[in-house]
mmCIF file of C-alpha atoms and ligand atoms in Angstrom:
data_model
loop_
_atom_site.group_PDB
_atom_site.id
_atom_site.type_symbol
_atom_site.label_atom_id
_atom_site.label_comp_id
_atom_site.label_asym_id
_atom_site.label_seq_id
_atom_site.Cartn_x
_atom_site.Cartn_y
_atom_site.Cartn_z
ATOM 1 C CA UNK O 1324 -19.155 4.935 13.481
ATOM 2 C CA UNK O 1325 -21.195 2.301 11.690
ATOM 3 C CA UNK O 1326 -19.792 -1.200 11.440
ATOM 4 C CA UNK O 1327 -20.878 -2.904 8.237
ATOM 5 C CA UNK O 1328 -20.247 -6.591 7.660
ATOM 6 C CA UNK O 1329 -22.426 -7.518 4.713
ATOM 7 C CA UNK O 1330 -23.085 -6.104 1.282
ATOM 8 C CA UNK O 1331 -26.693 -5.397 2.325
ATOM 9 C CA UNK O 1332 -25.553 -3.406 5.371
ATOM 10 C CA UNK O 1333 -23.100 -1.495 3.185
ATOM 11 C CA UNK O 1334 -25.792 -0.731 0.600
ATOM 12 C CA UNK O 1335 -28.241 0.446 3.258
ATOM 13 C CA UNK O 1336 -25.599 2.807 4.628
ATOM 14 C CA UNK O 1337 -24.749 4.073 1.142
ATOM 15 C CA UNK O 1338 -28.387 4.629 0.212
ATOM 16 C CA UNK O 1339 -28.910 6.702 3.389
ATOM 17 C CA UNK O 1340 -25.952 8.988 2.748
ATOM 18 C CA UNK O 1341 -26.108 9.223 -1.006
ATOM 19 C CA UNK O 1342 -27.673 12.481 -1.985
ATOM 20 C CA UNK O 1343 -26.872 14.372 -5.112
ATOM 21 C CA UNK O 1344 -23.497 15.992 -4.797
ATOM 22 C CA UNK O 1345 -22.174 14.247 -1.661
ATOM 23 C CA UNK O 1346 -18.551 13.265 -1.767
ATOM 24 C CA UNK O 1347 -17.616 9.816 -0.467
ATOM 25 C CA UNK O 1348 -14.018 9.044 0.455
ATOM 26 C CA UNK O 1349 -12.756 5.483 0.826
ATOM 27 C CA UNK O 1350 -9.696 4.053 2.581
ATOM 28 C CA UNK O 1351 -9.172 0.332 1.911
ATOM 29 C CA UNK O 1352 -6.972 -1.449 4.475
ATOM 30 C CA UNK O 1353 -6.101 -4.878 5.774
ATOM 31 C CA UNK O 1354 -6.396 -3.686 9.382
ATOM 32 C CA UNK O 1355 -3.549 -3.639 11.946
ATOM 33 C CA UNK O 1356 -3.890 0.099 11.550
ATOM 34 C CA UNK O 1357 -1.065 2.526 12.258
ATOM 35 C CA UNK O 1358 -0.418 6.252 11.909
ATOM 36 C CA UNK O 1359 0.033 5.870 8.137
ATOM 37 C CA UNK O 1360 -3.528 4.545 7.696
ATOM 38 C CA UNK O 1361 -4.862 7.178 10.067
ATOM 39 C CA UNK O 1362 -3.331 9.945 7.944
ATOM 40 C CA UNK O 1363 -5.241 8.553 4.947
ATOM 41 C CA UNK O 1364 -8.500 8.535 6.910
ATOM 42 C CA UNK O 1365 -7.905 12.065 8.221
ATOM 43 C CA UNK O 1366 -7.276 13.330 4.701
ATOM 44 C CA UNK O 1367 -10.442 11.632 3.469
ATOM 45 C CA UNK O 1368 -12.484 13.081 6.350
ATOM 46 C CA UNK O 1369 -11.139 16.548 5.508
ATOM 47 C CA UNK O 1370 -11.862 16.266 1.792
ATOM 48 C CA UNK O 1371 -15.214 14.454 1.734
ATOM 49 C CA UNK O 1372 -18.699 14.531 3.261
ATOM 50 C CA UNK O 1373 -18.440 10.876 4.340
ATOM 51 C CA UNK O 1374 -15.565 8.455 4.770
ATOM 52 C CA UNK O 1375 -15.681 4.672 4.721
ATOM 53 C CA UNK O 1376 -12.681 2.539 5.607
ATOM 54 C CA UNK O 1377 -12.530 -1.177 4.923
ATOM 55 C CA UNK O 1378 -10.714 -3.891 6.822
ATOM 56 C CA UNK O 1379 -10.233 -7.144 4.954
ATOM 57 C CA UNK O 1380 -7.152 -9.354 5.097
ATOM 58 C CA UNK O 1381 -7.099 -10.510 1.517
ATOM 59 C CA UNK O 1382 -5.625 -14.004 1.304
ATOM 60 C CA UNK O 1383 -5.429 -13.752 -2.510
ATOM 61 C CA UNK O 1384 -2.601 -11.226 -2.315
ATOM 62 C CA UNK O 1385 -0.362 -13.293 -0.016
ATOM 63 C CA UNK O 1386 2.007 -15.339 -2.115
ATOM 64 C CA UNK O 1387 3.533 -16.655 1.117
ATOM 65 C CA UNK O 1388 0.997 -18.605 3.263
ATOM 66 C CA UNK O 1389 2.962 -18.083 6.505
ATOM 67 C CA UNK O 1390 2.865 -14.325 5.891
ATOM 68 C CA UNK O 1391 -0.931 -14.576 5.727
ATOM 69 C CA UNK O 1392 -1.049 -16.724 8.886
ATOM 70 C CA UNK O 1393 1.161 -14.254 10.781
ATOM 71 C CA UNK O 1394 -0.604 -11.108 9.575
ATOM 72 C CA UNK O 1395 -1.455 -9.089 12.714
ATOM 73 C CA UNK O 1396 -5.152 -8.707 13.551
ATOM 74 C CA UNK O 1397 -6.308 -5.975 15.958
ATOM 75 C CA UNK O 1398 -9.967 -5.321 15.137
ATOM 76 C CA UNK O 1399 -11.013 -3.635 18.393
ATOM 77 C CA UNK O 1400 -8.035 -1.284 18.382
ATOM 78 C CA UNK O 1401 -8.580 -0.574 14.666
ATOM 79 C CA UNK O 1402 -12.209 0.394 15.310
ATOM 80 C CA UNK O 1403 -11.171 2.726 18.153
ATOM 81 C CA UNK O 1404 -8.527 4.355 15.954
ATOM 82 C CA UNK O 1405 -11.012 4.926 13.124
ATOM 83 C CA UNK O 1406 -13.580 6.349 15.542
ATOM 84 C CA UNK O 1407 -10.987 8.735 16.995
ATOM 85 C CA UNK O 1408 -10.594 10.438 13.599
ATOM 86 C CA UNK O 1409 -14.335 10.599 12.830
ATOM 87 C CA UNK O 1410 -14.485 7.900 10.181
ATOM 88 C CA UNK O 1411 -18.191 7.417 9.379
ATOM 89 C CA UNK O 1412 -18.244 3.690 8.689
ATOM 90 C CA UNK O 1413 -16.016 0.649 8.456
ATOM 91 C CA UNK O 1414 -16.752 -2.202 6.092
ATOM 92 C CA UNK O 1415 -15.441 -5.499 7.495
ATOM 93 C CA UNK O 1416 -16.621 -8.225 5.135
ATOM 94 C CA UNK O 1417 -15.978 -11.957 5.422
ATOM 95 C CA UNK O 1418 -14.282 -13.861 2.637
ATOM 96 C CA UNK O 1419 -17.703 -15.098 1.432
ATOM 97 C CA UNK O 1420 -18.977 -11.523 1.155
ATOM 98 C CA UNK O 1421 -15.928 -10.424 -0.823
ATOM 99 C CA UNK O 1422 -15.592 -13.484 -3.007
ATOM 100 C CA UNK O 1423 -18.902 -15.380 -3.195
ATOM 101 C CA UNK O 1424 -18.712 -18.749 -4.982
ATOM 102 C CA UNK O 1425 -20.039 -17.234 -8.233
ATOM 103 C CA UNK O 1426 -17.699 -14.214 -8.324
ATOM 104 C CA UNK O 1427 -15.907 -13.636 -11.606
ATOM 105 C CA UNK O 1428 -12.207 -12.869 -11.580
ATOM 106 C CA UNK O 1429 -11.382 -9.784 -13.596
ATOM 107 C CA UNK O 1430 -8.430 -9.567 -15.940
ATOM 108 C CA UNK O 1431 -6.038 -6.657 -16.129
ATOM 109 C CA UNK O 1432 -2.821 -6.553 -18.086
ATOM 110 C CA UNK O 1433 -0.330 -4.868 -15.770
ATOM 111 C CA UNK O 1434 2.453 -4.821 -18.371
ATOM 112 C CA UNK O 1435 5.821 -3.936 -16.901
ATOM 113 C CA UNK O 1436 4.372 -3.584 -13.373
ATOM 114 C CA UNK O 1437 4.101 -7.358 -13.169
ATOM 115 C CA UNK O 1438 7.667 -7.862 -14.350
ATOM 116 C CA UNK O 1439 9.718 -5.583 -12.124
ATOM 117 C CA UNK O 1440 10.518 -5.385 -8.385
ATOM 118 C CA UNK O 1441 7.564 -6.801 -6.382
ATOM 119 C CA UNK O 1442 5.978 -8.399 -9.479
ATOM 120 C CA UNK O 1443 8.261 -11.406 -10.063
ATOM 121 C CA UNK O 1444 9.235 -11.703 -6.372
ATOM 122 C CA UNK O 1445 5.625 -12.020 -5.192
ATOM 123 C CA UNK O 1446 3.888 -14.036 -7.914
ATOM 124 C CA UNK O 1447 0.127 -13.476 -7.857
ATOM 125 C CA UNK O 1448 0.359 -10.606 -5.341
ATOM 126 C CA UNK O 1449 -0.754 -7.797 -7.637
ATOM 127 C CA UNK O 1450 -3.438 -9.967 -9.207
ATOM 128 C CA UNK O 1451 -4.788 -10.514 -5.664
ATOM 129 C CA UNK O 1452 -4.702 -6.762 -4.986
ATOM 130 C CA UNK O 1453 -6.485 -6.063 -8.287
ATOM 131 C CA UNK O 1454 -9.246 -8.615 -7.537
ATOM 132 C CA UNK O 1455 -9.979 -7.239 -4.076
ATOM 133 C CA UNK O 1456 -9.744 -3.530 -4.927
ATOM 134 C CA UNK O 1457 -11.992 -4.116 -7.949
ATOM 135 C CA UNK O 1458 -14.634 -5.674 -5.689
ATOM 136 C CA UNK O 1459 -14.260 -2.988 -3.023
ATOM 137 C CA UNK O 1460 -14.580 -0.140 -5.550
ATOM 138 C CA UNK O 1461 -17.550 -1.904 -7.119
ATOM 139 C CA UNK O 1462 -19.296 -2.281 -3.741
ATOM 140 C CA UNK O 1463 -18.444 1.138 -2.269
ATOM 141 C CA UNK O 1464 -18.418 3.257 -5.452
ATOM 142 C CA UNK O 1465 -16.329 6.012 -3.840
ATOM 143 C CA UNK O 1466 -15.669 9.403 -5.368
ATOM 144 C CA UNK O 1467 -12.118 9.345 -4.046
ATOM 145 C CA UNK O 1468 -9.917 6.541 -2.715
ATOM 146 C CA UNK O 1469 -6.762 7.008 -0.654
ATOM 147 C CA UNK O 1470 -3.591 4.897 -0.699
ATOM 148 C CA UNK O 1471 -0.123 5.245 0.831
ATOM 149 C CA UNK O 1472 2.961 5.757 -1.304
ATOM 150 C CA UNK O 1473 5.026 3.312 0.755
ATOM 151 C CA UNK O 1474 3.495 0.686 -1.515
ATOM 152 C CA UNK O 1475 4.520 2.678 -4.560
ATOM 153 C CA UNK O 1476 4.188 -0.154 -7.081
ATOM 154 C CA UNK O 1477 0.734 -0.973 -5.684
ATOM 155 C CA UNK O 1478 -0.279 2.665 -6.291
ATOM 156 C CA UNK O 1479 0.644 2.296 -9.980
ATOM 157 C CA UNK O 1480 -1.260 -1.014 -10.157
ATOM 158 C CA UNK O 1481 -4.347 0.673 -8.694
ATOM 159 C CA UNK O 1482 -3.962 3.514 -11.189
ATOM 160 C CA UNK O 1483 -3.997 0.903 -13.980
ATOM 161 C CA UNK O 1484 -7.153 -0.657 -12.444
ATOM 162 C CA UNK O 1485 -8.822 2.749 -12.280
ATOM 163 C CA UNK O 1486 -7.919 3.534 -15.898
ATOM 164 C CA UNK O 1487 -9.330 0.201 -17.057
ATOM 165 C CA UNK O 1488 -12.509 -0.036 -14.962
ATOM 166 C CA UNK O 1489 -13.217 2.965 -12.712
ATOM 167 C CA UNK O 1490 -12.508 6.148 -14.634
ATOM 168 C CA UNK O 1491 -14.735 8.220 -12.309
ATOM 169 C CA UNK O 1492 -12.871 7.277 -9.105
ATOM 170 C CA UNK O 1493 -10.327 9.908 -8.127
ATOM 171 C CA UNK O 1494 -7.162 8.458 -6.559
ATOM 172 C CA UNK O 1495 -5.105 10.230 -3.917
ATOM 173 C CA UNK O 1496 -1.665 8.831 -3.097
ATOM 174 C CA UNK O 1497 -0.365 10.102 0.248
ATOM 175 C CA UNK O 1498 3.228 10.443 1.452
ATOM 176 C CA UNK O 1499 4.733 7.679 3.578
ATOM 177 C CA UNK O 1500 4.391 8.356 7.292
ATOM 178 C CA UNK O 1501 7.648 7.712 9.135
ATOM 179 C CA UNK O 1502 8.701 7.289 12.745
ATOM 180 C CA UNK O 1503 11.208 9.808 14.038
ATOM 181 C CA UNK O 1504 13.936 7.283 13.228
ATOM 182 C CA UNK O 1505 12.882 7.337 9.570
ATOM 183 C CA UNK O 1506 11.297 3.868 9.711
ATOM 184 C CA UNK O 1507 8.271 3.791 7.414
ATOM 185 C CA UNK O 1508 5.033 2.923 9.231
ATOM 186 C CA UNK O 1509 3.940 -0.592 8.340
ATOM 187 C CA UNK O 1510 1.729 -3.234 9.958
ATOM 188 C CA UNK O 1511 4.684 -5.591 9.561
ATOM 189 C CA UNK O 1512 6.790 -3.519 11.999
ATOM 190 C CA UNK O 1513 4.706 -5.102 14.777
ATOM 191 C CA UNK O 1514 6.574 -8.342 14.125
ATOM 192 C CA UNK O 1515 9.986 -6.707 14.743
ATOM 193 C CA UNK O 1516 11.831 -6.607 18.076
ATOM 194 C CA UNK O 1517 13.229 -3.275 19.331
ATOM 195 C CA UNK O 1518 16.599 -4.174 17.794
ATOM 196 C CA UNK O 1519 14.856 -5.120 14.555
ATOM 197 C CA UNK O 1520 13.158 -1.721 14.460
ATOM 198 C CA UNK O 1521 16.477 0.054 14.947
ATOM 199 C CA UNK O 1522 17.993 -2.022 12.133
ATOM 200 C CA UNK O 1523 14.959 -1.332 9.928
ATOM 201 C CA UNK O 1524 15.331 2.422 10.408
ATOM 202 C CA UNK O 1525 18.629 2.105 8.532
ATOM 203 C CA UNK O 1526 16.669 1.525 5.297
ATOM 204 C CA UNK O 1527 15.519 5.111 5.043
ATOM 205 C CA UNK O 1528 18.980 6.384 5.984
ATOM 206 C CA UNK O 1529 20.411 4.429 3.036
ATOM 207 C CA UNK O 1530 17.684 5.715 0.696
ATOM 208 C CA UNK O 1531 18.319 9.312 1.809
ATOM 209 C CA UNK O 1532 22.092 8.825 1.372
ATOM 210 C CA UNK O 1533 21.541 7.614 -2.192
ATOM 211 C CA UNK O 1534 19.289 10.610 -2.904
ATOM 212 C CA UNK O 1535 21.942 12.987 -1.526
ATOM 213 C CA UNK O 1536 24.688 11.265 -3.507
ATOM 214 C CA UNK O 1537 22.654 11.509 -6.716
ATOM 215 C CA UNK O 1538 23.811 15.076 -7.279
ATOM 216 C CA UNK O 1539 27.455 13.930 -7.213
ATOM 217 C CA UNK O 1540 27.640 10.401 -8.582
ATOM 218 C CA UNK O 1541 25.837 8.233 -11.118
ATOM 219 C CA UNK O 1542 23.002 5.883 -10.230
ATOM 220 C CA UNK O 1543 24.794 2.542 -10.392
ATOM 221 C CA UNK O 1544 27.649 3.761 -8.180
ATOM 222 C CA UNK O 1545 25.262 5.272 -5.641
ATOM 223 C CA UNK O 1546 23.275 2.007 -5.476
ATOM 224 C CA UNK O 1547 26.476 -0.001 -5.106
ATOM 225 C CA UNK O 1548 27.447 2.165 -2.159
ATOM 226 C CA UNK O 1549 23.956 1.742 -0.645
ATOM 227 C CA UNK O 1550 24.224 -2.072 -0.935
ATOM 228 C CA UNK O 1551 27.643 -1.903 0.708
ATOM 229 C CA UNK O 1552 26.200 0.045 3.671
ATOM 230 C CA UNK O 1553 23.448 -2.547 4.116
ATOM 231 C CA UNK O 1554 25.923 -5.413 3.841
ATOM 232 C CA UNK O 1555 27.999 -3.865 6.605
ATOM 233 C CA UNK O 1556 24.914 -4.066 8.849
ATOM 234 C CA UNK O 1557 24.325 -7.679 7.732
ATOM 235 C CA UNK O 1558 20.901 -6.750 6.345
ATOM 236 C CA UNK O 1559 19.577 -9.290 3.838
ATOM 237 C CA UNK O 1560 18.756 -7.255 0.737
ATOM 238 C CA UNK O 1561 16.295 -8.579 -1.830
ATOM 239 C CA UNK O 1562 16.674 -5.575 -4.083
ATOM 240 C CA UNK O 1563 17.953 -2.029 -3.989
ATOM 241 C CA UNK O 1564 17.327 -0.539 -7.425
ATOM 242 C CA UNK O 1565 16.216 2.617 -9.120
ATOM 243 C CA UNK O 1566 13.673 3.301 -11.829
ATOM 244 C CA UNK O 1567 11.615 5.949 -13.551
ATOM 245 C CA UNK O 1568 9.047 7.085 -10.975
ATOM 246 C CA UNK O 1569 6.249 7.369 -13.562
ATOM 247 C CA UNK O 1570 6.628 3.957 -15.138
ATOM 248 C CA UNK O 1571 8.921 1.885 -12.889
ATOM 249 C CA UNK O 1572 11.062 1.256 -15.948
ATOM 250 C CA UNK O 1573 14.570 0.532 -14.579
ATOM 251 C CA UNK O 1574 17.379 2.747 -15.883
ATOM 252 C CA UNK O 1575 21.155 3.022 -15.956
ATOM 253 C CA UNK O 1576 21.657 6.747 -15.395
ATOM 254 C CA UNK O 1577 19.561 9.099 -13.268
ATOM 255 C CA UNK O 1578 16.341 10.406 -14.790
ATOM 256 C CA UNK O 1579 15.208 14.043 -14.641
ATOM 257 C CA UNK O 1580 14.492 15.747 -11.296
ATOM 258 C CA UNK O 1581 11.546 14.174 -9.415
ATOM 259 C CA UNK O 1582 11.441 11.269 -11.870
ATOM 260 C CA UNK O 1583 13.769 8.974 -9.936
ATOM 261 C CA UNK O 1584 12.587 6.384 -7.475
ATOM 262 C CA UNK O 1585 14.900 4.163 -5.465
ATOM 263 C CA UNK O 1586 13.126 1.068 -4.167
ATOM 264 C CA UNK O 1587 14.291 -1.342 -1.521
ATOM 265 C CA UNK O 1588 13.138 -4.712 -0.168
ATOM 266 C CA UNK O 1589 14.933 -6.449 2.691
ATOM 267 C CA UNK O 1590 14.416 -9.121 5.319
ATOM 268 C CA UNK O 1591 14.928 -8.216 8.963
ATOM 269 C CA UNK O 1592 14.239 -10.874 11.606
ATOM 270 C CA UNK O 1593 12.470 -12.839 8.871
ATOM 271 C CA UNK O 1594 10.062 -9.947 8.163
ATOM 272 C CA UNK O 1595 9.984 -8.596 4.622
ATOM 273 C CA UNK O 1596 10.075 -4.790 4.536
ATOM 274 C CA UNK O 1597 9.852 -2.416 1.582
ATOM 275 C CA UNK O 1598 10.440 1.299 1.261
ATOM 276 C CA UNK O 1599 11.228 3.886 -1.409
ATOM 277 C CA UNK O 1600 12.288 7.462 -2.017
ATOM 278 C CA UNK O 1601 11.429 9.744 -4.945
ATOM 279 C CA UNK O 1602 13.709 12.585 -6.035
HETATM 280 O O1 LIG G 1440 -2.343 -1.792 0.921
HETATM 281 C C1 LIG G 1440 -3.137 -2.579 1.464
HETATM 282 O O2 LIG G 1440 -3.387 -2.566 2.664
HETATM 283 C C2 LIG G 1440 -3.810 -3.648 0.615
HETATM 284 O O3 LIG G 1440 -2.966 -4.086 -0.396
HETATM 285 C C3 LIG G 1440 -5.169 -3.202 0.034
HETATM 286 C C4 LIG G 1440 -5.014 -2.055 -0.924
HETATM 287 C C5 LIG G 1440 -6.102 -2.819 1.163
HETATM 288 C C6 LIG G 1440 -5.808 -4.359 -0.728
HETATM 289 O O4 LIG G 1440 -5.997 -5.480 0.081
#
């Protein structure tokens, strides 16, 4: 696997592989890789002639500086994991490569996506994601890019970015990879103790309970019951809400089949965790 640190190295690699008709898959990450990322890479390897992953911890998307400071870094292990699934190259730029002093911020009106759930709670987060993914897509020019549905709202933000600036990039959103306990794979889980992980696995149980209840009771009652279950476990809930899965427009009564998403954000041992379920 080629390790590329500069734009020149990336361009040399791209010019070698780019022949008419080759398909290039791209998996952007912030490192601290886990089975969820690896599933994205595997899917890209299966579906494309070449796959590039990127590892860049993007400070612009951290609204909380201590979250940025505590973000786990495991470059050597990440490289081994990527190699083990036949990733062709990893782009690991520095901040100066990604955002040189003369870089121009792009603008993108995210509409409702900036005003619901993660938007108001993490001011500047989605703008940071948009800036970095714009630059990565512009550098790599992939045919297809892969993202995980655990960050559901981020997937919709990236879809908006694609529609505005990268119409030729095909996006693939992959299902959340879970541990046997139901806990969604996340780099943040590394900051949880064993007890914290057990507590965190309760999130998916609550989401699945709400989904199962949805055939019997209305949305607001099901959510109320879900909040009650979390309260009983003393889990600090930031939100537990439901919305239309296409638009993230919150609702009062369930939407049609497969159009409902229940989203949750909590703090466990000071670590912010999110998850969701679509039904
Ligand atoms: O989901 C992530 O890991 C990040 O938000 C992304 C898309 C790599 C942008 O930094």
